[in-house]
């Protein structure tokens, strides 16, 4: 077992029998967020990052390199849910960064509040990702990165609308759930349409299909 | 810079806490109750089967004759479960009878809880959502709310969605493969639907779904009680 830094900033990995497992450095040592395993190496504590639970982890395992998360970043995270992926983003950006986690559902936001209590670099916003103008009053003038994972049929338009918060030269990551857009169409066709829509307003810098970790999902990475 | 972020975080925490407090509306509570009723039903079913099987080792004739598991539990709890002469059940010592007492008490208690929960659902639906209460009844109304997730969502659904709530497997199969669409989901258990002649059940489901949709909107936007005339309208059209 040798947990060492991976090619992605602040993300660690261990390769055993050809299988790669990802980790992040625990911002709050001793605390688990969702029942994940904790590993000690010297005086560092690592949290295991499950690609079946986190689309960002599966993107990295599928070879995604343009993640662009750095220490101290300000992230707008649409679709934060219970905070599984948010917790790893929080580990990566460290105490000087901030994740603004947006989700509309009270059930998951109640869970998310537990994370907010523990981690000072996470801010909760219970609001619809589609309400860009309402979000404006609750966000800083500019963020470094927009990460979106919402299961809506107009998710691409929501993403494009919220890119307005990203600084020039900043990045966006869009997790696309084909079945939310149209349950009857072939996912590959849907992904092609999404690509066309994104190309009109952004520069696509990376694209990964997330099977076997997530069925009928892909991740687009764009630059503003 | 950093202190600005801290202030923004505190503001957002306060706003989110307020939104969470205000997110609990009668429909949220009704949904919790109706989900509990479903889970209680599963338990009743499982423990009921177990009681029946276990008791029939001692008094198989009683178990064969008595259809209701609650009645069986009552027999055990009142000590009236001894087999008649020449029964093919075995003699049970007091020691062996005592676990049956425990299971029977549990079943009785579960049934009581279920009835109390249904009564809570009835009272809450009648007070806060009188139109849905009259059109769909409290049990079906609550199940529709559960499927929708909230009164707001139920009010936003087209009537065709309400008609097929509960028949998702058939609905998506129809959308993906072109097989015949479902005529009803949960609404099948509505009196006006399952008691109608078979060739009119689809029509009944459609009509009642239309009116439930209107009822949900009236209840959501807190309009006046028009349930009587809506129900009358459905009954007229079904004659």
Short mmCIF file of C-alpha atoms in Angstrom, two decimals:
data_model
loop_
_atom_site.label_atom_id
_atom_site.label_comp_id
_atom_site.label_asym_id
_atom_site.label_seq_id
_atom_site.Cartn_x
_atom_site.Cartn_y
_atom_site.Cartn_z
CA UNK A 1 0.00 0.00 0.00
CA UNK A 2 1.74 3.15 -1.17
CA UNK A 3 -0.43 6.24 -1.39
CA UNK A 4 1.39 8.80 -3.49
CA UNK A 5 0.49 12.01 -5.33
CA UNK A 6 -1.24 11.51 -8.69
CA UNK A 7 -0.96 13.69 -11.81
CA UNK A 8 -3.93 15.71 -10.57
CA UNK A 9 -3.14 18.46 -8.04
CA UNK A 10 -3.92 17.48 -4.46
CA UNK A 11 -5.32 14.09 -5.52
CA UNK A 12 -3.49 10.96 -4.40
CA UNK A 13 -3.53 7.42 -5.72
CA UNK A 14 -2.52 3.87 -4.94
CA UNK A 15 -2.08 1.27 -7.66
CA UNK A 16 -2.46 -2.37 -6.66
CA UNK A 17 -2.73 -5.36 -9.06
CA UNK A 18 -3.39 -2.98 -11.95
CA UNK A 19 -6.26 -1.26 -10.13
CA UNK A 20 -6.01 2.42 -9.22
CA UNK A 21 -7.72 3.86 -6.15
CA UNK A 22 -7.96 7.62 -5.52
CA UNK A 23 -7.61 9.56 -2.23
CA UNK A 24 -7.71 13.11 -0.94
CA UNK A 25 -5.97 14.55 2.11
CA UNK A 26 -8.50 14.84 4.92
CA UNK A 27 -9.12 18.49 5.82
CA UNK A 28 -10.62 17.34 9.14
CA UNK A 29 -8.44 14.39 10.25
CA UNK A 30 -10.36 11.73 12.13
CA UNK A 31 -13.72 12.61 10.55
CA UNK A 32 -15.50 10.49 7.96
CA UNK A 33 -18.12 12.07 5.73
CA UNK A 34 -19.99 9.19 4.15
CA UNK A 35 -18.50 6.04 5.66
CA UNK A 36 -15.41 6.12 3.45
CA UNK A 37 -12.19 4.38 4.59
CA UNK A 38 -9.43 6.45 6.17
CA UNK A 39 -5.73 5.65 5.75
CA UNK A 40 -2.74 6.97 7.65
CA UNK A 41 0.63 7.52 6.03
CA UNK A 42 3.14 9.07 8.36
CA UNK A 43 1.25 11.97 9.93
CA UNK A 44 -1.10 12.41 6.96
CA UNK A 45 -4.64 11.07 6.83
CA UNK A 46 -6.20 10.18 3.47
CA UNK A 47 -9.88 9.66 2.58
CA UNK A 48 -10.72 7.01 0.02
CA UNK A 49 -12.52 8.51 -3.02
CA UNK A 50 -15.15 6.17 -4.48
CA UNK A 51 -15.62 6.57 -8.27
CA UNK A 52 -19.01 4.82 -8.09
CA UNK A 53 -20.29 7.51 -5.76
CA UNK A 54 -18.48 10.54 -7.19
CA UNK A 55 -18.56 11.58 -10.84
CA UNK A 56 -15.47 13.71 -10.39
CA UNK A 57 -13.50 10.68 -9.16
CA UNK A 58 -14.72 8.57 -12.07
CA UNK A 59 -13.74 11.36 -14.48
CA UNK A 60 -10.18 11.25 -13.12
CA UNK A 61 -10.02 7.46 -13.30
CA UNK A 62 -11.21 7.57 -16.91
CA UNK A 63 -8.14 9.69 -17.68
CA UNK A 64 -9.58 13.18 -17.23
CA UNK A 65 -6.66 15.54 -16.61
CA UNK A 66 -8.17 18.99 -17.03
CA UNK A 67 -9.75 19.21 -13.61
CA UNK A 68 -7.95 22.49 -12.74
CA UNK A 69 -8.82 22.48 -9.05
CA UNK A 70 -6.13 24.25 -7.03
CA UNK A 71 -5.53 25.18 -3.41
CA UNK A 72 -7.37 28.36 -2.50
CA UNK A 73 -9.85 28.12 -5.39
CA UNK A 74 -13.41 29.43 -5.14
CA UNK A 75 -15.82 26.88 -6.56
CA UNK A 76 -19.49 27.20 -7.49
CA UNK A 77 -20.88 23.67 -7.12
CA UNK A 78 -24.39 23.21 -8.52
CA UNK A 79 -26.14 20.07 -7.33
CA UNK A 80 -24.18 19.56 -4.11
CA UNK A 81 -26.69 16.96 -2.79
CA UNK A 82 -25.49 15.37 0.47
CA UNK A 83 -21.90 16.53 -0.17
CA UNK A 84 -20.06 13.34 -1.11
CA UNK A 85 -18.07 14.91 -3.96
CA UNK A 86 -18.11 18.35 -2.31
CA UNK A 87 -16.16 16.92 0.64
CA UNK A 88 -13.34 15.82 -1.65
CA UNK A 89 -13.34 19.18 -3.45
CA UNK A 90 -13.12 20.75 0.02
CA UNK A 91 -10.09 18.55 0.80
CA UNK A 92 -8.43 19.57 -2.48
CA UNK A 93 -8.88 23.34 -2.25
CA UNK A 94 -7.88 23.44 1.42
CA UNK A 95 -8.82 25.92 4.15
CA UNK A 96 -8.09 29.03 2.05
CA UNK A 97 -10.55 27.99 -0.67
CA UNK A 98 -14.38 28.01 -0.63
CA UNK A 99 -17.03 25.75 -2.14
CA UNK A 100 -20.48 27.26 -2.59
CA UNK A 101 -22.74 24.21 -2.59
CA UNK A 102 -26.12 24.81 -4.27
CA UNK A 103 -29.04 22.38 -4.00
CA UNK A 104 -32.79 22.91 -3.98
CA UNK A 105 -33.91 19.84 -2.05
CA UNK A 106 -34.42 20.23 1.72
CA UNK A 107 -33.86 16.50 2.36
CA UNK A 108 -30.30 16.54 1.06
CA UNK A 109 -29.55 20.04 2.34
CA UNK A 110 -30.26 18.86 5.88
CA UNK A 111 -27.54 16.22 5.42
CA UNK A 112 -25.27 18.78 3.78
CA UNK A 113 -25.48 21.04 6.85
CA UNK A 114 -23.45 18.45 8.80
CA UNK A 115 -20.56 19.07 6.39
CA UNK A 116 -20.97 22.83 6.74
CA UNK A 117 -20.63 22.55 10.53
CA UNK A 118 -17.38 20.60 10.21
CA UNK A 119 -15.73 22.41 7.31
CA UNK A 120 -15.32 26.17 7.19
CA UNK A 121 -14.55 26.11 3.47
CA UNK A 122 -18.07 24.97 2.55
CA UNK A 123 -21.04 27.36 2.18
CA UNK A 124 -24.62 26.06 1.77
CA UNK A 125 -27.11 27.65 -0.62
CA UNK A 126 -30.61 26.19 -0.77
CA UNK A 127 -31.76 27.47 -4.09
CA UNK A 128 -32.52 26.23 -7.58
CA UNK A 129 -29.48 26.10 -9.90
CA UNK A 130 -31.74 27.54 -12.59
CA UNK A 131 -32.29 30.78 -10.65
CA UNK A 132 -29.13 32.57 -11.76
CA UNK A 133 -30.35 36.01 -10.68
CA UNK A 134 -31.25 34.79 -7.18
CA UNK A 135 -27.84 33.12 -6.89
CA UNK A 136 -26.09 36.36 -7.81
CA UNK A 137 -26.98 37.91 -4.43
CA UNK A 138 -25.47 34.98 -2.57
CA UNK A 139 -22.20 34.50 -4.42
CA UNK A 140 -18.95 36.48 -4.63
CA UNK A 141 -18.40 38.54 -7.78
CA UNK A 142 -16.30 35.84 -9.40
CA UNK A 143 -15.50 32.20 -8.92
CA UNK A 144 -12.59 30.21 -10.32
CA UNK A 145 -14.51 27.10 -11.32
CA UNK A 146 -18.10 26.06 -12.00
CA UNK A 147 -18.88 22.40 -11.27
CA UNK A 148 -22.35 21.16 -12.15
CA UNK A 149 -24.09 17.85 -11.51
CA UNK A 150 -27.85 18.36 -11.64
CA UNK A 151 -30.41 15.92 -13.05
CA UNK A 152 -32.57 18.35 -15.04
CA UNK A 153 -33.62 18.18 -18.65
CA UNK A 154 -32.35 21.71 -19.29
CA UNK A 155 -29.07 21.11 -17.47
CA UNK A 156 -26.91 22.36 -20.35
CA UNK A 157 -28.69 25.71 -20.51
CA UNK A 158 -28.44 26.03 -16.71
CA UNK A 159 -24.69 25.43 -17.00
CA UNK A 160 -24.27 28.04 -19.73
CA UNK A 161 -26.32 30.58 -17.76
CA UNK A 162 -24.26 30.09 -14.61
CA UNK A 163 -20.91 30.35 -16.40
CA UNK A 164 -21.46 34.08 -16.00
CA UNK A 165 -20.09 33.72 -12.46
CA UNK A 166 -16.79 32.23 -13.64
CA UNK A 167 -13.81 34.57 -14.12
CA UNK A 168 -12.29 34.98 -17.56
CA UNK A 169 -9.92 32.09 -18.15
CA UNK A 170 -11.71 30.05 -15.49
CA UNK A 171 -13.02 26.54 -15.97
CA UNK A 172 -16.29 24.66 -15.98
CA UNK A 173 -17.03 20.98 -15.41
CA UNK A 174 -20.40 19.66 -16.50
CA UNK A 175 -21.59 16.16 -15.57
CA UNK A 176 -24.27 15.19 -18.08
CA UNK A 177 -26.94 12.63 -17.23
CA UNK A 178 -28.35 11.50 -20.56
CA UNK A 179 -31.53 9.99 -19.07
CA UNK A 180 -32.51 13.31 -17.48
CA UNK A 181 -32.36 15.06 -20.83
CA UNK A 182 -34.32 12.42 -22.73
CA UNK A 183 -35.00 8.94 -21.45
CA UNK A 184 -35.84 7.60 -24.92
CA UNK A 185 -32.81 8.80 -26.92
CA UNK A 186 -29.45 7.09 -27.32
CA UNK A 187 -27.01 8.68 -24.82
CA UNK A 188 -24.27 9.10 -27.45
CA UNK A 189 -26.66 11.16 -29.57
CA UNK A 190 -27.50 13.29 -26.54
CA UNK A 191 -23.80 13.82 -25.73
CA UNK A 192 -23.19 14.97 -29.34
CA UNK A 193 -25.99 17.51 -29.03
CA UNK A 194 -24.60 18.74 -25.70
CA UNK A 195 -21.19 19.17 -27.32
CA UNK A 196 -22.69 21.33 -30.06
CA UNK A 197 -24.52 23.45 -27.51
CA UNK A 198 -21.37 23.95 -25.42
CA UNK A 199 -19.13 24.72 -28.40
CA UNK A 200 -21.21 27.79 -29.20
CA UNK A 201 -20.26 29.54 -25.97
CA UNK A 202 -17.16 27.83 -24.56
CA UNK A 203 -14.00 25.97 -25.52
CA UNK A 204 -14.22 22.27 -24.74
CA UNK A 205 -10.89 21.09 -23.35
CA UNK A 206 -11.72 17.53 -22.24
CA UNK A 207 -14.49 14.95 -22.39
CA UNK A 208 -14.88 11.61 -20.61
CA UNK A 209 -17.62 8.99 -20.69
CA UNK A 210 -18.01 7.68 -17.18
CA UNK A 211 -18.92 4.00 -17.60
CA UNK A 212 -18.49 1.56 -15.86
CA UNK A 213 -18.66 3.86 -12.83
CA UNK A 214 -21.79 5.73 -13.95
CA UNK A 215 -24.18 4.47 -16.59
CA UNK A 216 -25.11 6.87 -19.45
CA UNK A 217 -23.15 9.79 -17.97
CA UNK A 218 -20.32 11.88 -19.31
CA UNK A 219 -18.23 14.83 -18.09
CA UNK A 220 -17.37 17.84 -20.23
CA UNK A 221 -14.54 20.16 -19.18
CA UNK A 222 -14.60 23.66 -20.68
CA UNK A 223 -12.60 26.85 -20.51
CA UNK A 224 -14.20 30.28 -20.48
CA UNK B 1 -10.75 39.22 0.90
CA UNK B 2 -10.97 36.21 3.13
CA UNK B 3 -13.14 38.01 5.72
CA UNK B 4 -15.59 38.92 2.95
CA UNK B 5 -15.89 35.24 2.10
CA UNK B 6 -16.46 34.44 5.79
CA UNK B 7 -19.26 37.01 6.01
CA UNK B 8 -20.83 35.68 2.81
CA UNK B 9 -20.67 32.18 4.25
CA UNK B 10 -22.40 33.27 7.47
CA UNK B 11 -25.12 35.06 5.51
CA UNK B 12 -25.72 31.98 3.37
CA UNK B 13 -25.80 29.72 6.43
CA UNK B 14 -28.51 31.89 8.02
CA UNK B 15 -30.55 32.04 4.80
CA UNK B 16 -30.26 28.28 4.29
CA UNK B 17 -31.25 27.51 7.89
CA UNK B 18 -34.31 29.73 7.49
CA UNK B 19 -35.25 28.04 4.20
CA UNK B 20 -34.87 24.63 5.84
CA UNK B 21 -37.11 25.61 8.75
CA UNK B 22 -39.74 26.89 6.35
CA UNK B 23 -39.54 23.82 4.12
CA UNK B 24 -41.62 21.71 6.49
CA UNK B 25 -45.22 21.99 5.29
CA UNK B 26 -48.21 19.68 5.95
CA UNK B 27 -47.42 17.66 2.83
CA UNK B 28 -43.92 16.85 4.16
CA UNK B 29 -45.47 15.46 7.34
CA UNK B 30 -48.18 13.55 5.48
CA UNK B 31 -45.52 11.95 3.29
CA UNK B 32 -43.50 10.83 6.34
CA UNK B 33 -46.66 9.30 7.84
CA UNK B 34 -47.69 7.49 4.67
CA UNK B 35 -44.18 6.11 4.14
CA UNK B 36 -44.30 4.78 7.69
CA UNK B 37 -47.66 3.14 6.97
CA UNK B 38 -46.12 1.35 3.98
CA UNK B 39 -43.20 0.12 6.06
CA UNK B 40 -45.55 -0.95 8.86
CA UNK B 41 -47.58 -2.92 6.33
CA UNK B 42 -44.46 -4.82 5.24
CA UNK B 43 -43.68 -5.67 8.86
CA UNK B 44 -47.28 -6.72 9.51
CA UNK B 45 -47.16 -8.95 6.47
CA UNK B 46 -43.90 -10.63 7.46
CA UNK B 47 -44.65 -11.06 11.14
CA UNK B 48 -48.20 -12.12 10.26
CA UNK B 49 -46.96 -14.96 8.07
CA UNK B 50 -44.53 -15.98 10.78
CA UNK B 51 -47.22 -16.00 13.50
CA UNK B 52 -49.54 -18.03 11.33
CA UNK B 53 -46.89 -20.63 10.55
CA UNK B 54 -45.63 -20.85 14.13
CA UNK B 55 -49.11 -20.98 15.72
CA UNK B 56 -50.28 -23.65 13.30
CA UNK B 57 -47.77 -26.01 14.89
CA UNK B 58 -49.94 -25.74 18.02
CA UNK B 59 -53.43 -25.01 16.62
CA UNK B 60 -53.58 -25.56 12.84
CA UNK B 61 -57.39 -25.62 12.75
CA UNK B 62 -57.61 -22.10 14.18
CA UNK B 63 -55.04 -20.83 11.69
CA UNK B 64 -56.84 -22.46 8.76
CA UNK B 65 -60.18 -20.98 9.83
CA UNK B 66 -59.10 -17.46 10.83
CA UNK B 67 -58.13 -15.31 7.86
CA UNK B 68 -57.19 -12.22 9.80
CA UNK B 69 -53.78 -12.22 11.39
CA UNK B 70 -54.88 -9.53 13.83
CA UNK B 71 -57.65 -11.84 15.08
CA UNK B 72 -55.10 -14.65 15.47
CA UNK B 73 -52.93 -12.32 17.51
CA UNK B 74 -55.94 -11.43 19.68
CA UNK B 75 -56.66 -15.11 20.27
CA UNK B 76 -53.10 -15.65 21.46
CA UNK B 77 -53.06 -12.54 23.64
CA UNK B 78 -56.35 -13.39 25.36
CA UNK B 79 -55.14 -16.95 25.98
CA UNK B 80 -57.85 -18.43 23.74
CA UNK B 81 -55.68 -20.42 21.32
CA UNK B 82 -55.74 -23.91 22.81
CA UNK B 83 -56.47 -26.62 20.21
CA UNK B 84 -59.68 -28.69 20.39
CA UNK B 85 -59.68 -32.44 21.09
CA UNK B 86 -58.21 -34.59 18.31
CA UNK B 87 -56.44 -31.64 16.74
CA UNK B 88 -53.34 -32.37 14.68
CA UNK B 89 -51.54 -29.57 16.54
CA UNK B 90 -48.94 -30.30 19.19
CA UNK B 91 -49.11 -29.50 22.88
CA UNK B 92 -47.14 -26.37 23.76
CA UNK B 93 -45.73 -25.77 27.23
CA UNK B 94 -46.19 -22.30 28.76
CA UNK B 95 -42.54 -21.71 27.99
CA UNK B 96 -43.15 -22.49 24.31
CA UNK B 97 -46.25 -20.33 24.19
CA UNK B 98 -44.44 -17.23 25.42
CA UNK B 99 -42.64 -16.28 22.14
CA UNK B 100 -46.03 -16.48 20.39
CA UNK B 101 -47.30 -13.96 22.95
CA UNK B 102 -44.43 -11.63 22.08
CA UNK B 103 -45.05 -11.80 18.34
CA UNK B 104 -48.79 -11.36 18.81
CA UNK B 105 -48.25 -8.32 21.01
CA UNK B 106 -45.92 -6.86 18.38
CA UNK B 107 -48.44 -7.45 15.58
CA UNK B 108 -51.25 -5.93 17.64
CA UNK B 109 -49.11 -2.92 18.44
CA UNK B 110 -48.07 -2.46 14.78
CA UNK B 111 -51.69 -2.58 13.70
CA UNK B 112 -52.64 0.02 16.31
CA UNK B 113 -49.82 2.27 15.16
CA UNK B 114 -50.85 1.87 11.55
CA UNK B 115 -54.44 2.87 12.36
CA UNK B 116 -53.25 5.90 14.34
CA UNK B 117 -51.01 6.98 11.48
CA UNK B 118 -53.86 6.61 8.98
CA UNK B 119 -56.06 8.65 11.30
CA UNK B 120 -53.35 11.36 11.47
CA UNK B 121 -53.13 11.39 7.69
CA UNK B 122 -56.92 11.68 7.45
CA UNK B 123 -57.11 14.61 9.87
CA UNK B 124 -54.17 16.45 8.29
CA UNK B 125 -55.43 15.96 4.72
CA UNK B 126 -58.93 17.10 5.69
CA UNK B 127 -57.64 20.22 7.45
CA UNK B 128 -55.02 21.38 4.96
CA UNK B 129 -55.94 19.83 1.62
CA UNK B 130 -59.76 19.50 1.67
CA UNK B 131 -60.18 19.34 -2.11
CA UNK B 132 -57.72 16.48 -2.60
CA UNK B 133 -59.20 14.83 0.48
CA UNK B 134 -62.67 14.75 -1.02
CA UNK B 135 -61.66 13.79 -4.56
CA UNK B 136 -59.03 11.15 -3.86
CA UNK B 137 -59.63 10.16 -0.26
CA UNK B 138 -56.93 10.49 2.37
CA UNK B 139 -55.02 7.27 1.65
CA UNK B 140 -54.78 7.68 -2.12
CA UNK B 141 -54.29 11.43 -1.76
CA UNK B 142 -51.37 10.86 0.60
CA UNK B 143 -49.85 8.24 -1.70
CA UNK B 144 -50.09 10.65 -4.62
CA UNK B 145 -48.31 13.28 -2.53
CA UNK B 146 -45.62 10.73 -1.66
CA UNK B 147 -45.07 9.84 -5.32
CA UNK B 148 -45.01 13.48 -6.35
CA UNK B 149 -42.68 14.47 -3.51
CA UNK B 150 -44.61 17.57 -2.48
CA UNK B 151 -47.95 19.35 -2.97
CA UNK B 152 -46.22 21.87 -5.21
CA UNK B 153 -45.03 19.13 -7.55
CA UNK B 154 -48.41 17.41 -7.51
CA UNK B 155 -50.09 20.71 -8.40
CA UNK B 156 -47.61 21.23 -11.26
CA UNK B 157 -48.16 17.76 -12.77
CA UNK B 158 -50.41 17.45 -15.81
CA UNK B 159 -53.44 15.26 -15.16
CA UNK B 160 -51.97 12.51 -17.34
CA UNK B 161 -49.04 12.17 -14.94
CA UNK B 162 -51.38 11.90 -11.97
CA UNK B 163 -53.32 9.23 -13.82
CA UNK B 164 -50.22 7.06 -14.22
CA UNK B 165 -48.44 7.72 -10.91
CA UNK B 166 -47.53 4.29 -9.62
CA UNK B 167 -47.35 2.66 -13.07
CA UNK B 168 -43.85 3.90 -13.94
CA UNK B 169 -42.59 0.51 -15.12
CA UNK B 170 -45.37 0.26 -17.69
CA UNK B 171 -45.13 3.95 -18.58
CA UNK B 172 -41.43 3.94 -19.43
CA UNK B 173 -41.77 0.64 -21.22
CA UNK B 174 -44.44 2.29 -23.37
CA UNK B 175 -42.22 5.33 -24.02
CA UNK B 176 -39.18 3.27 -24.92
CA UNK B 177 -40.66 0.32 -26.78
CA UNK B 178 -44.08 1.53 -27.93
CA UNK B 179 -46.03 -1.06 -25.95
CA UNK B 180 -49.56 -0.15 -24.82
CA UNK B 181 -49.61 2.68 -22.23
CA UNK B 182 -50.88 2.09 -18.67
CA UNK B 183 -54.45 3.26 -17.91
CA UNK B 184 -53.89 3.88 -14.19
CA UNK B 185 -51.38 3.52 -11.38
CA UNK B 186 -52.28 4.15 -7.75
CA UNK B 187 -55.64 5.51 -8.92
CA UNK B 188 -56.78 1.96 -9.63
CA UNK B 189 -57.59 1.55 -5.94
CA UNK B 190 -59.99 4.54 -6.08
CA UNK B 191 -63.61 3.38 -5.65
CA UNK B 192 -64.77 5.10 -8.81
CA UNK B 193 -62.14 3.25 -10.84
CA UNK B 194 -61.99 -0.32 -9.59
CA UNK B 195 -65.75 -0.53 -9.05
CA UNK B 196 -66.50 0.67 -12.56
CA UNK B 197 -67.21 -1.87 -15.32
CA UNK B 198 -63.95 -3.00 -16.91
CA UNK B 199 -64.52 -1.18 -20.19
CA UNK B 200 -65.02 2.11 -18.35
CA UNK B 201 -62.13 1.91 -15.88
CA UNK B 202 -59.71 3.77 -18.15
CA UNK B 203 -62.20 6.61 -18.63
CA UNK B 204 -62.87 6.75 -14.90
CA UNK B 205 -59.16 6.97 -14.14
CA UNK B 206 -58.70 9.77 -16.66
CA UNK B 207 -61.66 11.78 -15.37
CA UNK B 208 -60.74 11.44 -11.72
CA UNK B 209 -57.11 12.32 -12.47
CA UNK B 210 -58.29 15.50 -14.22
CA UNK B 211 -60.28 16.57 -11.18
CA UNK B 212 -57.56 15.60 -8.71
CA UNK B 213 -55.20 17.79 -10.69
CA UNK B 214 -57.61 20.74 -10.31
CA UNK B 215 -58.13 19.90 -6.61
CA UNK B 216 -54.36 19.87 -6.01
CA UNK B 217 -54.02 23.28 -7.60
CA UNK B 218 -56.85 24.73 -5.53
CA UNK B 219 -55.31 23.32 -2.36
CA UNK B 220 -51.82 24.53 -3.25
CA UNK B 221 -52.90 28.06 -4.05
CA UNK B 222 -55.24 27.98 -1.03
CA UNK B 223 -58.44 28.52 -2.96
CA UNK B 224 -61.94 27.83 -1.76
CA UNK B 225 -63.44 24.38 -1.30
CA UNK B 226 -64.86 23.17 -4.59
CA UNK B 227 -64.42 19.46 -4.00
CA UNK B 228 -68.16 18.70 -4.00
CA UNK B 229 -68.83 20.08 -7.46
CA UNK B 230 -65.69 18.47 -8.90
CA UNK B 231 -66.69 15.06 -7.56
CA UNK B 232 -70.25 15.52 -8.79
CA UNK B 233 -68.90 16.31 -12.26
CA UNK B 234 -66.93 13.05 -12.42
CA UNK B 235 -69.89 10.98 -11.27
CA UNK B 236 -72.14 12.57 -13.90
CA UNK B 237 -69.71 11.82 -16.69
CA UNK B 238 -69.39 8.22 -15.59
CA UNK B 239 -73.09 7.41 -15.77
#
